[in-house]
């Protein structure tokens, strides 16, 4: 069993197909297919259902995926530990942002982070709060920047990054237009 096979399996499951996974990994699609087949042969089970338009994990695949992701995360942590001893921070940081969120603030923050840590690849994912929090809990995002209307779910720590005033804009003839604002 090779780490590459686990990475390819996780990518196919995440992207819903071999071509999309290969594109995301910047490798050739036949290589992804061949490595997943080898992994399936070694385990003696099909891990992916290829019968529909989208490729989906089988029941065995669903059982294998968390372990594959954990193994990949452990290897990344090992590399990070060695890099930390060398004084180098490298890897990836994935940030989630809700549409209409403080994009300028996040962009500035990521720019400063990248200047301080050029060997770290930063990616930005946009989506609604619920789906971004699900990705955070699944380990696919490292940080989510979103409004907070309720306490964070279990397993999530939250901190206020900034407070922005909100205003309602109305036409001059609207009944609310005559109200004083702070």
XYZ file of C-alpha atoms in Angstrom:
182
model
C 0.000 0.000 0.000
C 1.388 3.385 -0.996
C 0.531 6.864 0.245
C 0.042 7.913 -3.348
C -2.745 5.340 -3.702
C -4.472 6.686 -0.592
C -4.131 10.254 -1.870
C -5.599 9.287 -5.238
C -8.504 7.447 -3.601
C -9.291 10.453 -1.385
C -9.101 12.826 -4.351
C -11.419 10.697 -6.510
C -13.939 10.506 -3.662
C -13.710 14.249 -3.051
C -13.966 15.286 -6.700
C -16.450 12.640 -7.813
C -14.393 11.306 -10.695
C -10.981 10.241 -11.916
C -10.485 13.081 -14.392
C -11.382 15.788 -11.872
C -9.125 14.154 -9.272
C -6.242 13.931 -11.746
C -6.713 17.590 -12.678
C -6.712 18.622 -9.010
C -3.567 16.569 -8.346
C -1.857 17.682 -11.590
C -1.242 14.089 -12.685
C -2.379 11.935 -15.600
C -5.820 10.347 -15.250
C -4.716 6.811 -16.274
C -2.186 6.841 -13.434
C -4.895 7.709 -10.908
C -7.109 4.899 -12.199
C -4.270 2.374 -12.160
C -3.176 3.219 -8.621
C -6.722 3.028 -7.245
C -7.163 -0.357 -8.977
C -3.931 -1.587 -7.364
C -5.169 -0.469 -3.954
C -8.498 -2.223 -4.544
C -6.617 -5.365 -5.581
C -4.474 -5.267 -2.477
C -7.501 -4.829 -0.207
C -9.602 -7.331 -2.151
C -12.580 -4.970 -2.438
C -13.877 -2.342 -4.806
C -13.584 0.998 -3.083
C -15.374 3.071 -5.699
C -18.667 2.599 -7.510
C -17.992 3.511 -11.115
C -21.474 2.656 -12.438
C -23.016 6.146 -12.429
C -22.041 9.452 -13.934
C -20.232 10.331 -10.720
C -17.804 7.982 -9.049
C -18.823 7.332 -5.442
C -17.232 5.370 -2.614
C -18.671 1.920 -1.935
C -19.480 0.925 1.649
C -15.945 -0.443 1.975
C -14.605 2.749 0.413
C -16.509 4.830 2.977
C -14.902 2.744 5.729
C -11.418 3.126 4.219
C -11.533 6.872 3.458
C -11.260 8.218 7.030
C -8.215 6.011 7.603
C -6.679 7.071 4.291
C -7.191 10.743 5.152
C -5.779 10.177 8.648
C -2.683 8.472 7.210
C -2.143 11.331 4.771
C -2.596 13.871 7.574
C -0.120 11.972 9.769
C 2.520 12.025 7.033
C 1.917 15.741 6.478
C 2.296 16.328 10.237
C 5.554 14.364 10.211
C 6.900 16.533 7.394
C 5.738 19.674 9.203
C 7.537 18.569 12.381
C 10.802 18.077 10.502
C 10.365 21.396 8.685
C 9.685 23.130 12.010
C 13.045 21.879 13.292
C 14.616 23.440 10.216
C 12.717 26.674 10.898
C 10.611 26.290 7.768
C 6.852 26.351 7.707
C 5.490 24.575 4.643
C 2.293 22.864 3.652
C -1.198 24.040 2.913
C -3.788 26.117 4.669
C -7.368 26.019 3.446
C -9.633 28.919 4.394
C -13.408 29.040 3.992
C -15.236 32.329 3.439
C -18.942 33.029 3.142
C -20.050 35.073 0.094
C -20.291 38.710 1.080
C -17.884 38.101 3.948
C -14.920 40.352 4.688
C -13.039 39.408 1.512
C -10.673 42.388 1.720
C -9.774 41.539 5.308
C -9.174 37.867 4.458
C -7.222 38.751 1.316
C -4.956 41.082 3.307
C -4.529 38.461 6.028
C -3.627 35.734 3.499
C -1.252 38.110 1.711
C 0.627 38.862 4.930
C 0.657 35.164 5.845
C 2.047 34.267 2.409
C 4.755 36.919 2.689
C 5.817 35.473 6.050
C 5.474 31.828 4.960
C 6.046 31.546 1.189
C 6.310 27.732 1.303
C 2.713 27.435 2.533
C 0.065 27.133 -0.170
C -3.082 29.028 0.828
C -6.407 28.172 -0.789
C -9.754 29.900 -0.414
C -13.096 28.064 -0.541
C -16.364 29.976 -0.761
C -19.667 28.598 0.494
C -22.444 28.988 3.018
C -21.630 28.802 6.737
C -23.169 25.372 7.245
C -21.256 23.649 4.440
C -18.000 25.418 5.342
C -18.324 24.315 8.972
C -18.957 20.746 7.772
C -15.732 20.929 5.714
C -13.917 22.305 8.774
C -15.158 19.460 10.969
C -14.180 16.967 8.244
C -10.642 18.368 8.193
C -10.852 19.742 4.657
C -10.668 23.361 5.840
C -8.342 24.779 8.468
C -10.212 28.011 9.137
C -13.641 29.456 8.359
C -14.368 33.187 8.314
C -18.107 33.718 8.690
C -20.652 35.698 10.636
C -21.643 34.274 13.976
C -25.372 34.232 14.710
C -25.273 31.251 17.067
C -22.702 29.484 19.221
C -20.262 27.386 17.175
C -20.985 23.660 16.892
C -19.245 21.171 19.158
C -15.631 20.687 18.178
C -15.240 24.216 16.791
C -13.536 27.084 18.601
C -14.489 30.599 17.496
C -12.957 34.026 18.025
C -14.132 37.449 16.895
C -11.781 38.778 14.215
C -13.491 42.091 13.569
C -16.749 43.887 14.187
C -18.345 45.712 11.294
C -21.378 47.961 11.509
C -24.275 47.043 9.277
C -26.655 49.595 7.817
C -29.963 49.325 6.015
C -30.197 51.382 2.853
C -33.676 52.494 1.795
C -35.158 54.869 -0.743
C -35.759 58.437 0.559
C -39.542 57.940 0.511
C -39.411 54.707 2.542
C -40.962 54.947 6.063
C -37.626 53.944 7.637
C -35.800 56.834 5.932
C -37.036 59.320 8.540
C -35.618 57.292 11.449
C -32.433 58.499 13.038
C -29.382 56.292 12.788
C -26.448 55.958 15.157
